[in-house]
Coordinates of C-alpha atoms and ligand atoms in Angstrom, one line a residue:
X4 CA -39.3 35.0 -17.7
X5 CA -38.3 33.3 -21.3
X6 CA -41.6 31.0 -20.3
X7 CA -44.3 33.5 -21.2
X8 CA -42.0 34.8 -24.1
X9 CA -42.7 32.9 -27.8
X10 CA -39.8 31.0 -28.4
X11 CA -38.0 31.1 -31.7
X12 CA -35.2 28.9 -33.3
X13 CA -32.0 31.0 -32.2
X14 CA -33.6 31.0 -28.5
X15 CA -34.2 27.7 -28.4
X16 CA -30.4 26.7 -29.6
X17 CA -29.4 29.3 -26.8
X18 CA -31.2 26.5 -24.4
X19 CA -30.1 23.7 -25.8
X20 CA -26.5 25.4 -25.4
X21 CA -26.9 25.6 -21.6
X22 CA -28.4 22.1 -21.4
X23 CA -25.7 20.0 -22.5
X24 CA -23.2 21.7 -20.4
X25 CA -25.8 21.8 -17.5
X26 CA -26.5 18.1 -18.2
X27 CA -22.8 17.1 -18.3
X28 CA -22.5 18.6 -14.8
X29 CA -21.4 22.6 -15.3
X30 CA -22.8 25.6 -14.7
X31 CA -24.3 27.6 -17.6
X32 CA -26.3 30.6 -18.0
X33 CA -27.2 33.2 -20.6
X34 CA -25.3 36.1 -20.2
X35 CA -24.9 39.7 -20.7
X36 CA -27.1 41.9 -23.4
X37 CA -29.6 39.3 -24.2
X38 CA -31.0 38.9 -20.5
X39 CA -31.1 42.3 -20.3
X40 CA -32.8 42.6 -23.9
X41 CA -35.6 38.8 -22.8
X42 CA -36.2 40.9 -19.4
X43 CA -37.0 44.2 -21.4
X44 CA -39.5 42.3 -23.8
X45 CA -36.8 43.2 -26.6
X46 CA -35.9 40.4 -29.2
X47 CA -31.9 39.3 -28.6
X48 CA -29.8 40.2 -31.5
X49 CA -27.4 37.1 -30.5
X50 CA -27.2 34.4 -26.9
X51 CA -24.0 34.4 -25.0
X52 CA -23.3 31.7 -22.4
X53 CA -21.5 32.1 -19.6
X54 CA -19.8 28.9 -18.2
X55 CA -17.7 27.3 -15.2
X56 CA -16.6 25.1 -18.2
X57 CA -12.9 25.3 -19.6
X58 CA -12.4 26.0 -23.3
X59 CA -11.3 22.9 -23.8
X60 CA -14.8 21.0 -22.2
X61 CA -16.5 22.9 -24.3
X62 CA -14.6 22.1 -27.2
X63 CA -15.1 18.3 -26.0
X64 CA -18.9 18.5 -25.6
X65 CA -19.6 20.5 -28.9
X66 CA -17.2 19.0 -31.6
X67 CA -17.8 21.4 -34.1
X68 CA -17.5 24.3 -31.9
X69 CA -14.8 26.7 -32.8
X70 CA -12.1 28.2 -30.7
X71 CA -12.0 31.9 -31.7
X72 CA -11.1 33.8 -28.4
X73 CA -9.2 30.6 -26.4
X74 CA -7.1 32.6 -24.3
X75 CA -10.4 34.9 -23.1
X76 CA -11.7 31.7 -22.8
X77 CA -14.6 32.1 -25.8
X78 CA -15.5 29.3 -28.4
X79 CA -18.2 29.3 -31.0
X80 CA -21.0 26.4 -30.5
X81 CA -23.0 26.2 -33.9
X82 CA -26.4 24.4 -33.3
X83 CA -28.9 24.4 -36.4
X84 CA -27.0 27.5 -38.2
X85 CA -27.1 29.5 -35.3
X86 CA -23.6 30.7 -33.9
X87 CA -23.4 30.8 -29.7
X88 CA -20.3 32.4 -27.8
X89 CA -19.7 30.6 -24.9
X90 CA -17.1 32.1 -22.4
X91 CA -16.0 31.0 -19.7
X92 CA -16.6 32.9 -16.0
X93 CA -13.4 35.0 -16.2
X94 CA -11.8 38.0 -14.4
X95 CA -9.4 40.3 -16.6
X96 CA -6.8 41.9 -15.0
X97 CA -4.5 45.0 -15.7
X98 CA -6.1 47.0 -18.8
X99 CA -2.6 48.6 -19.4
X100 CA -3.6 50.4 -22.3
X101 CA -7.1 50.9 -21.7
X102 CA -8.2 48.7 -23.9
X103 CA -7.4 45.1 -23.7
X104 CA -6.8 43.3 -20.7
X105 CA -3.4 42.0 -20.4
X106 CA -4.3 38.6 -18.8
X107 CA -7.5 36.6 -17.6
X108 CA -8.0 34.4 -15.0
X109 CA -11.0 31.7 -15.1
X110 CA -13.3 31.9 -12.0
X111 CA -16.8 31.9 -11.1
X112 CA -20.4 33.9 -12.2
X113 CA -19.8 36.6 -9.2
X114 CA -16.9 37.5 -10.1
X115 CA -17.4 37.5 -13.8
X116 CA -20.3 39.8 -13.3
X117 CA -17.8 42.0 -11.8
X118 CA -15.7 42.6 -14.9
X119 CA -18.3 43.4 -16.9
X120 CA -19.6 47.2 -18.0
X121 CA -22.8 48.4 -16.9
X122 CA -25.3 46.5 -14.2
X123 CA -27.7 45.8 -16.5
X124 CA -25.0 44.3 -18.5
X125 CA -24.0 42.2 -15.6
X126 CA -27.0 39.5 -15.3
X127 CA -27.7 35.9 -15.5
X128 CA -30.1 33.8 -16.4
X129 CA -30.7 30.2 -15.7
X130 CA -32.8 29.2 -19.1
X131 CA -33.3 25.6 -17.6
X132 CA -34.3 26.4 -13.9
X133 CA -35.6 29.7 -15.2
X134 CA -33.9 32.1 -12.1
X135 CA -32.1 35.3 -13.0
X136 CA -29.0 35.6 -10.8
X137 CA -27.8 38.9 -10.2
X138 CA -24.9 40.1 -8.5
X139 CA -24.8 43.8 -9.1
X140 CA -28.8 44.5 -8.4
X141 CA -28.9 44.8 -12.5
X142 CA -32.5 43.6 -12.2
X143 CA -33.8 47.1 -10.0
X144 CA -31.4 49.0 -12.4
X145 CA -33.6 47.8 -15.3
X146 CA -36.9 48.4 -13.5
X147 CA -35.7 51.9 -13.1
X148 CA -34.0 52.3 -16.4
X149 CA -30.8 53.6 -15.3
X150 CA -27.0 53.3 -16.6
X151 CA -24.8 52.8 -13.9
X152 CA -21.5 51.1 -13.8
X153 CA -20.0 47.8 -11.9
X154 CA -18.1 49.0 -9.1
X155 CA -16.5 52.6 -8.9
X156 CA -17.3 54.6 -12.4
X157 CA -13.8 56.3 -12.6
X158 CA -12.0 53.2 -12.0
X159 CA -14.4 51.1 -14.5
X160 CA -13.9 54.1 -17.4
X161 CA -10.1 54.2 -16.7
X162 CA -9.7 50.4 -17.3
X163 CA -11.7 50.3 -20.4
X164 CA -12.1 54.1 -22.2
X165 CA -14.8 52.4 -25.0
X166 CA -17.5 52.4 -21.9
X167 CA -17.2 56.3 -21.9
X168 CA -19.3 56.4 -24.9
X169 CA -21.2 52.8 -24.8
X170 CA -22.9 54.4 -21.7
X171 CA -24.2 56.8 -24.0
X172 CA -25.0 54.6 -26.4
X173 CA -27.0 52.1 -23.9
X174 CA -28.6 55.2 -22.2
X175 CA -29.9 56.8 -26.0
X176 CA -30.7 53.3 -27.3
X177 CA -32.8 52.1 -24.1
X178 CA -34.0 55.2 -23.4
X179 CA -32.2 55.0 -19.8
X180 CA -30.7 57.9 -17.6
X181 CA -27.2 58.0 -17.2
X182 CA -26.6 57.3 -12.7
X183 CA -25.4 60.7 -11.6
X184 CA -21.7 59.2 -10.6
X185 CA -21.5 57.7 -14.1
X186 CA -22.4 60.7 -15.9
X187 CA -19.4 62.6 -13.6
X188 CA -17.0 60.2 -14.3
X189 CA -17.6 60.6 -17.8
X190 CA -17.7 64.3 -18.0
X191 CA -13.9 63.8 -15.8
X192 CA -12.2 62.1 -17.9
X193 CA -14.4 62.5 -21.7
X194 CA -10.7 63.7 -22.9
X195 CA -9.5 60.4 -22.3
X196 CA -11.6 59.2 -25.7
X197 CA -8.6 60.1 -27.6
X198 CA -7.0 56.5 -26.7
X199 CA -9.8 54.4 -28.7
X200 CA -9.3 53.9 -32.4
X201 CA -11.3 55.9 -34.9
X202 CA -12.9 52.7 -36.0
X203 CA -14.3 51.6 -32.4
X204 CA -15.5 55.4 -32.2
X205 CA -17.1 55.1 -35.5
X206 CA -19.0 52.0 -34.9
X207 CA -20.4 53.2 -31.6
X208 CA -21.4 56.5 -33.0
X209 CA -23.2 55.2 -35.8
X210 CA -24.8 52.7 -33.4
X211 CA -26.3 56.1 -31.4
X212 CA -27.3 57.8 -34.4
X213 CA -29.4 54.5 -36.2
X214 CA -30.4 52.6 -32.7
X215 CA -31.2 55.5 -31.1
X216 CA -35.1 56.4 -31.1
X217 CA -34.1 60.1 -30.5
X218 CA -30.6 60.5 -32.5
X219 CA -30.6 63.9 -31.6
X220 CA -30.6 63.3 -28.1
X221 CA -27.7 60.9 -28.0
X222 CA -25.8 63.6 -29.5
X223 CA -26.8 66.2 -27.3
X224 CA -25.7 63.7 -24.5
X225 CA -21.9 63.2 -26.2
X226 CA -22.0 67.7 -26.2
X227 CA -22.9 67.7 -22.6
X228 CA -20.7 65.5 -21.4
X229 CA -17.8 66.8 -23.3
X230 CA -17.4 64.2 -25.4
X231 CA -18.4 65.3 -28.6
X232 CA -15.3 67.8 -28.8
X233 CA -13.1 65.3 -29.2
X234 CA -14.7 62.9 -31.4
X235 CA -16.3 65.9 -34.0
X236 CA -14.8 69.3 -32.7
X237 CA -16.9 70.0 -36.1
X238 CA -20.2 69.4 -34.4
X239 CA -19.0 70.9 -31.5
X240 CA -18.4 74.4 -33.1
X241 CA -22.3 74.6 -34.1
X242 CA -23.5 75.1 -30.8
X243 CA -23.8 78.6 -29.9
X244 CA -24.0 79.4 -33.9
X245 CA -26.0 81.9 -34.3
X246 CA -28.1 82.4 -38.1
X247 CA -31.1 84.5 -39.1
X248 CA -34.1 83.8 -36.9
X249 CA -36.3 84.7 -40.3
X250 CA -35.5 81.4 -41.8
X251 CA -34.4 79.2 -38.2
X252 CA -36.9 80.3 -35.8
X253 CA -35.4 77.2 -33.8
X254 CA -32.3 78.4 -32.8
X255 CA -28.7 78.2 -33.6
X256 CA -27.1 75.7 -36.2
X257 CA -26.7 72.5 -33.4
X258 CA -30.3 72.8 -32.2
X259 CA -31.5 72.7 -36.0
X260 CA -29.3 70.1 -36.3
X261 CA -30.6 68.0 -33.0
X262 CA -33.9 68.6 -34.1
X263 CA -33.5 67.1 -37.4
X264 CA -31.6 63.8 -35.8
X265 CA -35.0 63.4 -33.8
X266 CA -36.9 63.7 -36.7
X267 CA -35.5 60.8 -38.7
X268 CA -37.7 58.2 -39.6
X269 CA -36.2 55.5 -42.2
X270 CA -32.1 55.2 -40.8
X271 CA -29.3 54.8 -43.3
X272 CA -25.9 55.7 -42.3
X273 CA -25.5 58.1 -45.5
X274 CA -28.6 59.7 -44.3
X275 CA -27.4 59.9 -40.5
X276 CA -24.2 61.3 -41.1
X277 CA -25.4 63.8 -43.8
X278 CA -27.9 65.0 -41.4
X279 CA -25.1 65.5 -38.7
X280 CA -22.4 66.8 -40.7
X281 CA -24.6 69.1 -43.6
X282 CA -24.0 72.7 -41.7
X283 CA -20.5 72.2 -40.3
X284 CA -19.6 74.7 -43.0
X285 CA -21.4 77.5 -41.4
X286 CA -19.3 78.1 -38.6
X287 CA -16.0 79.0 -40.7
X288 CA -18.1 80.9 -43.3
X289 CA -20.2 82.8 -41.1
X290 CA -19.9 86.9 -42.1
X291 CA -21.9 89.5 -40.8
X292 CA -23.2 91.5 -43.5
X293 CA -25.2 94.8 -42.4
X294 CA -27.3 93.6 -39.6
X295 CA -27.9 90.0 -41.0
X296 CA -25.4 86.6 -40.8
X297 CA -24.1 85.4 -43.7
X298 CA -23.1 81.6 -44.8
X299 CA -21.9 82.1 -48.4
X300 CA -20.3 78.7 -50.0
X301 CA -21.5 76.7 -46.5
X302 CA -22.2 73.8 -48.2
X303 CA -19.8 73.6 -50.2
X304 CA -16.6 74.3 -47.4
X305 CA -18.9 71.8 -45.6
X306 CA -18.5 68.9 -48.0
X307 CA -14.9 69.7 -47.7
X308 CA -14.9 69.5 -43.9
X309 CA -17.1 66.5 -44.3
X310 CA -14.9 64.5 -46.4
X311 CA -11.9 65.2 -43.7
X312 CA -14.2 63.9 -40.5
X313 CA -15.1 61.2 -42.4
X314 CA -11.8 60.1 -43.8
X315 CA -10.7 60.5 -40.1
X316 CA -13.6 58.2 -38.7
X317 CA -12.2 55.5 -41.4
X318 CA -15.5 55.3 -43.7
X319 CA -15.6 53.4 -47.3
X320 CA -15.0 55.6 -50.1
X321 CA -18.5 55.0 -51.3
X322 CA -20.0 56.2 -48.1
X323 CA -17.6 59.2 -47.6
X324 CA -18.3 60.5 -51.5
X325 CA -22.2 59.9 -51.3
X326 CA -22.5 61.5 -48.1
X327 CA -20.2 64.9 -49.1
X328 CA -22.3 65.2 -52.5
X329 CA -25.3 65.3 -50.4
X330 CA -24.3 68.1 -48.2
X331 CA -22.4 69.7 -51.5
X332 CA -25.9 69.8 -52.9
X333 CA -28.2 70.7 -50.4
X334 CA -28.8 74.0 -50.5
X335 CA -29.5 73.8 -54.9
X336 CA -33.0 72.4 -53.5
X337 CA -34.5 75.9 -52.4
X338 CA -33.9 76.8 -56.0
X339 CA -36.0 73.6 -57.7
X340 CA -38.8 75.4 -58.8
X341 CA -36.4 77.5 -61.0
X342 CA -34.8 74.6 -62.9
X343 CA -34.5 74.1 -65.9
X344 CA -36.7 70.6 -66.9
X345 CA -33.0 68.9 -67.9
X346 CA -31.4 70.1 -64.4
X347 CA -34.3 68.3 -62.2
X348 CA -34.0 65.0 -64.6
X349 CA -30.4 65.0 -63.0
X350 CA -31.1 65.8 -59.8
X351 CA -33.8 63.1 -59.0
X352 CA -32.0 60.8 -61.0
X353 CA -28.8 60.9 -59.2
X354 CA -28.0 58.0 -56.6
X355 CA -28.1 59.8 -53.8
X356 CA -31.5 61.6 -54.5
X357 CA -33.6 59.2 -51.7
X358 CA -31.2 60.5 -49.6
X359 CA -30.8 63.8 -50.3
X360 CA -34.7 64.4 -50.6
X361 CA -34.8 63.3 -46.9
X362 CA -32.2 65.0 -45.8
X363 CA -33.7 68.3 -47.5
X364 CA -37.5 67.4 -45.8
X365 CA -35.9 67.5 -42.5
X366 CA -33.6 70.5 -42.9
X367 CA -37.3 72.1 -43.8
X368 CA -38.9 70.6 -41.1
X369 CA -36.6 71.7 -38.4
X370 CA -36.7 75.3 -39.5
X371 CA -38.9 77.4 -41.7
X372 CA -41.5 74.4 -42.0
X373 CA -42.1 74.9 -45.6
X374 CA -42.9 71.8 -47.9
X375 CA -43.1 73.5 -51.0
X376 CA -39.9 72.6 -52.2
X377 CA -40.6 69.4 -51.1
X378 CA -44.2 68.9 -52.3
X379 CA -42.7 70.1 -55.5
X380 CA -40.1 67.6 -56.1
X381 CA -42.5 65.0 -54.7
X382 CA -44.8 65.4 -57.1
X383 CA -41.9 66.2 -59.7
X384 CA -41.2 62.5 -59.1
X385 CA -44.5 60.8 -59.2
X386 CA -45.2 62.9 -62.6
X387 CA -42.2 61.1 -64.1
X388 CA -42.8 57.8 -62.4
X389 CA -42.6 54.5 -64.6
X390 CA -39.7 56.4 -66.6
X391 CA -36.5 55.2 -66.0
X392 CA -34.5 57.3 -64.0
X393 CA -32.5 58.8 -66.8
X394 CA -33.5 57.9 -70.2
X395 CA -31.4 56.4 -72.7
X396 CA -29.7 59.1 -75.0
X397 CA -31.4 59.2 -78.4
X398 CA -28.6 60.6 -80.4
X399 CA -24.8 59.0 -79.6
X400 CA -21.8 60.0 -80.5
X401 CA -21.5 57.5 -83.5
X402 CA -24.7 59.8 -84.9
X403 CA -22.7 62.6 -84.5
X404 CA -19.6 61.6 -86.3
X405 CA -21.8 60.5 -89.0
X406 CA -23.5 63.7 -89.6
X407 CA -19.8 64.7 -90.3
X408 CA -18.6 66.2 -87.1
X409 CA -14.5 65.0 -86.5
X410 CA -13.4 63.4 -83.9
X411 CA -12.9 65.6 -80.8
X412 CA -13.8 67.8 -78.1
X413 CA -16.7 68.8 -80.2
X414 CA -18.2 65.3 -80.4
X415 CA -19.1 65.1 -76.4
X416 CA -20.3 68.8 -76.2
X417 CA -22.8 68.4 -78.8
X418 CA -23.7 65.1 -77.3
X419 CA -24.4 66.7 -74.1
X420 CA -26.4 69.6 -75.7
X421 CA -28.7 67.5 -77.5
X422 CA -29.4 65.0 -74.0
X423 CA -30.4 68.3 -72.3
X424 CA -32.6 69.1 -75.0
X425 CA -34.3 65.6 -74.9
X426 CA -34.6 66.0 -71.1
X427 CA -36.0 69.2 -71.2
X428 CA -38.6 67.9 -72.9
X429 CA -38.3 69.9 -75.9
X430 CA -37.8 67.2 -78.6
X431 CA -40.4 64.5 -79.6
X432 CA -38.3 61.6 -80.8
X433 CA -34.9 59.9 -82.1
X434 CA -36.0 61.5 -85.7
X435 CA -36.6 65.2 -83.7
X436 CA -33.7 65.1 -82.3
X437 CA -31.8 64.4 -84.7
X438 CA -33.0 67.2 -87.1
X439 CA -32.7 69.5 -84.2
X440 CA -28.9 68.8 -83.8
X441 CA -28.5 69.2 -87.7
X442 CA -29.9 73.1 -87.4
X443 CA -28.1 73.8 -84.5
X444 CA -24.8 72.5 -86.0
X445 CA -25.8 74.6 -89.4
X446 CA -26.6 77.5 -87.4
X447 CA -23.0 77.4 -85.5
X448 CA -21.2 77.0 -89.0
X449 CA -19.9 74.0 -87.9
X450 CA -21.7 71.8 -90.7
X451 CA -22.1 73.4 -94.0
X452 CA -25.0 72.1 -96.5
Ligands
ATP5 P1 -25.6 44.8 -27.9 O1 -25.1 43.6 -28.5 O2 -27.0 45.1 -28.0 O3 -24.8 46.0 -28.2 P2 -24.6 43.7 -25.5 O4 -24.8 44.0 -24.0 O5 -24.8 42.3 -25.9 O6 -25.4 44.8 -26.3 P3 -21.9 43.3 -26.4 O7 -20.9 44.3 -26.9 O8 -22.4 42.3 -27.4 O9 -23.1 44.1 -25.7 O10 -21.2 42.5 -25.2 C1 -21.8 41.4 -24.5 C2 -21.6 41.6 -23.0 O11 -20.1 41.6 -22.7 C3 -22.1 42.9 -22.4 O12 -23.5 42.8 -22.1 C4 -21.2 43.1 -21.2 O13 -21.6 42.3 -20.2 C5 -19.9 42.6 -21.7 N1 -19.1 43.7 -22.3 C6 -19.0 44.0 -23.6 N2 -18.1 45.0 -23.8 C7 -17.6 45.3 -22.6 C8 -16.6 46.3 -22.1 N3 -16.1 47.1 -23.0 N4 -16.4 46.3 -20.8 C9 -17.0 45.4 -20.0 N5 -17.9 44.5 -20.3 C10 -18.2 44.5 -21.6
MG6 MG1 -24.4 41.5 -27.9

C-alpha cells in the first residue's frame, strides 16, 4: 500500500517509529485515521502507532520521547521535528460519564481495535511487512464508503456521546453514508449531545462546516438526525420558514441557507459561521403584512441572536464580533448602488469586507441569482485598487484647533465632516480641503472673519 505512495519526511519518521520498536522485538503498527486516510490516497494530517510496548519501553527506546498521556498509555516520539503518538494496545473500561473512560487496561491489537469508534477508524497497518490487519472488516467498509460503528451502535454512542456527531463529521468529510443501525442509534439518543462541552461541540462543528466538501449537507445531516436542535435550536427554527418566493425561489430560510454552505469555495471560520447564522433573525421577526412575509430589522435581531450562539459555543471575542458585524451588515449591500462615494470607502474598507463580500455573493447566489450588486462592488474595488484602503485624513484635529475652533465636541464632528468630504471625492487636496472647512465653518457662524 504505502509502497506505490511517494514518501515524504513525516511518513518516513512514522516508519522509522515502528522499526525500532519492531527491531527491538515488539509489535508496532500505524494506527487509526492515517491508515484509513494512506488507503484512501489522502495525505495523513499526523502517524499514530499502536504498540504491545509499555510506556515505559517506549520511553527507554526513544529518550527524548515525552510522556503526555502515561496512564492511557500515550508518549510523544519526536524524530527529525516530527511529533509521533505512540499508544499502547489498550482497552478502556466504564465511560461513567460518557466521556472519559474511568480506567484502561493494556492488551493486544484485537482488542484495541475494539475500543475504537468507527471501523474504518479501527485498522492496522504493518509499514515494515506492509500487511493491513483488520479486525472489524474496516478495509470493505472503506471500499464501500460507509460509517458504521465497532460493535453495537447504541452501546458505542452511550459510552462515548462525542461519536454522535464525529460520525457525521467522518460521513460529510469523506463523503461516506452513515450504516443504517448507526444513523438510528444516533437519531435515538441525538438528545444525549447535551453531555459534551460546548468546546468539543464547537470544534467538531466547525470541522463539518470547513472539511466538509458539501457544508450544507453535513448540516442537513445534524437536522435530520435531530441533532442540530440541540446544538443550534437557532438553525433549527429556519426550516419550514417560509419568505417571499419573488426574491427566494429556492425555498424556505434553511434550504437558502444549505444551499449557500454548498456553495462555499475559500473556508474561513468567520465566513462559515456567518453563512450559517446570517438569517436566524428571520424567524422571530417574521410578520405577515397583506399577503406578503415580512422580516423587518432580521439582521440586526440576528446579530444579536448570533452573538448569544456564539458566546454559548465558547468563540474568541474577535471571531464572535467579526462574524455578528457581518450579518449586522448584510442586508446594507442591496442598497450599494445608492451610496453615497464616502459610505462605500467605509464599507470596502472595513476588516471584515472579504468576508462580508462573500458572504453577500452567496446569499445572491442561492436566491434571486443577481450579481449586480456584486459586479458593482467588484468593480467598486478594482477602480480604487492601489489606494490604500482608507486614506489618511488630510485635515486633523490639530488643523482644526488652529483655524480657531475650541477644544470640544465640535473638534471631532468637523473632523469627521471634512473625511467624508475627502472620501466622497469632492475635494482635490490638503490645500482644498482645508479652504473647504474654512467656508463651511464661516457659513455655520462658528468662525467669524
Ligand atoms: P482526523 O485526525 O482526520 O480527525 P482520526 O481518525 O485520526 O481523524 P483522531 O481524533 O485523530 O481521528 O483519533 C485517532 C484515532 O483514535 C481514531 O482513528 C480512532 O481510532 C480513535 N478515536 C479517536 N476518538 C475516539 C473516540 N471518541 N472514540 C473511540 N475511538 C476514538
Ligand atoms: Mg488524527
Amino acid at each position: 500500500m504505502s509502497a506505490d505512495l511517494p514518501s515524504n519526511p513525516l511518513q518516513a519518521g512514522a516508519r522509522e517509529v515502528a522499526l525500532r520498536l519492531q527491531r527491538a522485538g515488539w509489535t508496532a503498527y500505524w494506527a487509526g485515521g492515517c491508515v484509513r486516510d494512506v488507503i484512501m490516497g489522502r495525505t495523513p494530517k499526523d502517524y499514530d502507532i499502536a504498540t504491545n510496548a509499555t510506556p515505559d519501553d517506549v520511553l527507554r527506546l526513544f529518550p527524548k520521547s515525552l510522556a503526555v498521556g502515561k496512564a492511557f498509555g500515550v508518549v510523544r516520539v519526536p524524530i527529525e521535528g516530527n511529533w509521533y503518538e505512540v499508544a499502547t494496545f489498550r482497552q478502556d473500561h466504564a465511560y461513567r460519564d460518557g466521556r472519559h473512560p474511568e480506567a484502561v487496561t493494556f492488551t493486544d491489537a484485537q482488542t484495541d481495535a475494539a475500543r475504537r469508534d468507527f471501523t474504518i477508524n479501527a485498522l492496522f497497518f504493518d509499514p515494515i511487512a506492509k500487511v493491513i490487519h483488520d479486525f472489524v472488516d474496516g478495509r470493505k467498509d472503506i471500499d464501500r464508503k460507509i460509517i458504521r460503528t465497532v460493535g453495537r451502535p447504541r452501546d458505542r454512542f452511550m459510552e462515548d456521546q462525542l461519536r454522535l456527531l464525529r460520525a457525521v463529521r467522518f460521513s460529510a468529510t469523506l463523503g461516506f453514508a452513515l450504516e443504517p443501525a448507526t444513523a438510528g442509534a444516533i437519531r435515538d439518543l441525538a438528545d444525549r449531545i447535551q453531555s459534551i462541552s460546548a468546546e468539543r461541540i464547537q470544534q467538531e462543528l466547525t470541522r463539518m462546516l470547513l472539511e466538509a466538501p458539501r457544508a450544507g449537507d453535513a448540516v442537513q445531516t445534524l437536522q435530520e438526525l435531530g441533532l442540530i436542535k440541540h446544538i443550534l435550536p437557532e438553525v433549527e427554527a429556519l426550516k419550514g420558514q417560509e419568505q417571499p418566493p419573488q426574491f427566494h425561489p429556492e425555498g424556505d430560510v434553511f434550504t437558502h441557507t444549505l444551499i449557500m454552505l454548498n456553495a462555499m469555495v475559500e473556508r474561513s471560520v468567520q465566513l462559515a459561521y456567518a453563512v450559517l447564522l446570517h438569517d436566524i433573525g428571520k424567524p422571530p421577526s417574521a410578520k405577515q403584512v397583506g399577503d406578503r412575509i415580512r422580516f423587518d430589522n432580521h439582521a440586526r435581531h440576528g446579530a444579536a441572536m448570533a452573538e448569544a450562539v456564539l458566546r454559548r459555543l465558547r468563540f474568541s471575542n474577535a471571531d464572535t464580533d467579526a462574524i455578528c458585524f457581518c450579518i449586522a451588515n448584510h442586508m446594507r449591500f442591496m442598497d450599494v448602488k445608492k451610496m453615497r462615494r464616502a459610505t462605500l470607502c467605509r464599507l470596502v474598507g472595513a476588516p471584515t469586507f472579504p468576508v462580508e463580500l462573500e458572504l453577500h455573493r452567496l446569499d445572491c447566489l442561492a436566491s434571486h441569482g443577481g450579481m449586480d450588486n456584486y459586479d458593482f462592488l467588484v468593480a467598486f474595488q478594482k477602480e480604487r485598487a492601489g489606494e490604500p484602503v482608507l486614506p489618511e485624513p488630510w485635515v486633523t484635529g490639530q488643523d482644526i484647533l488652529a483655524l480657531g475652533i475650541p477644544e470640544g465636541r465640535d473638534v471631532g464632528l468637523w473632523k469627521k465632516k471634512v473625511y467624508e468630504a475627502q472620501l466622497d471625492g469632492q475635494l482635490e487636496n490638503r490645500e482644498a480641503a482645508l479652504a473647504w472647512l474654512k467656508k463651511q465653518l464661516l457659513d455655520a457662524g462658528s468662525l467669524h472673519e
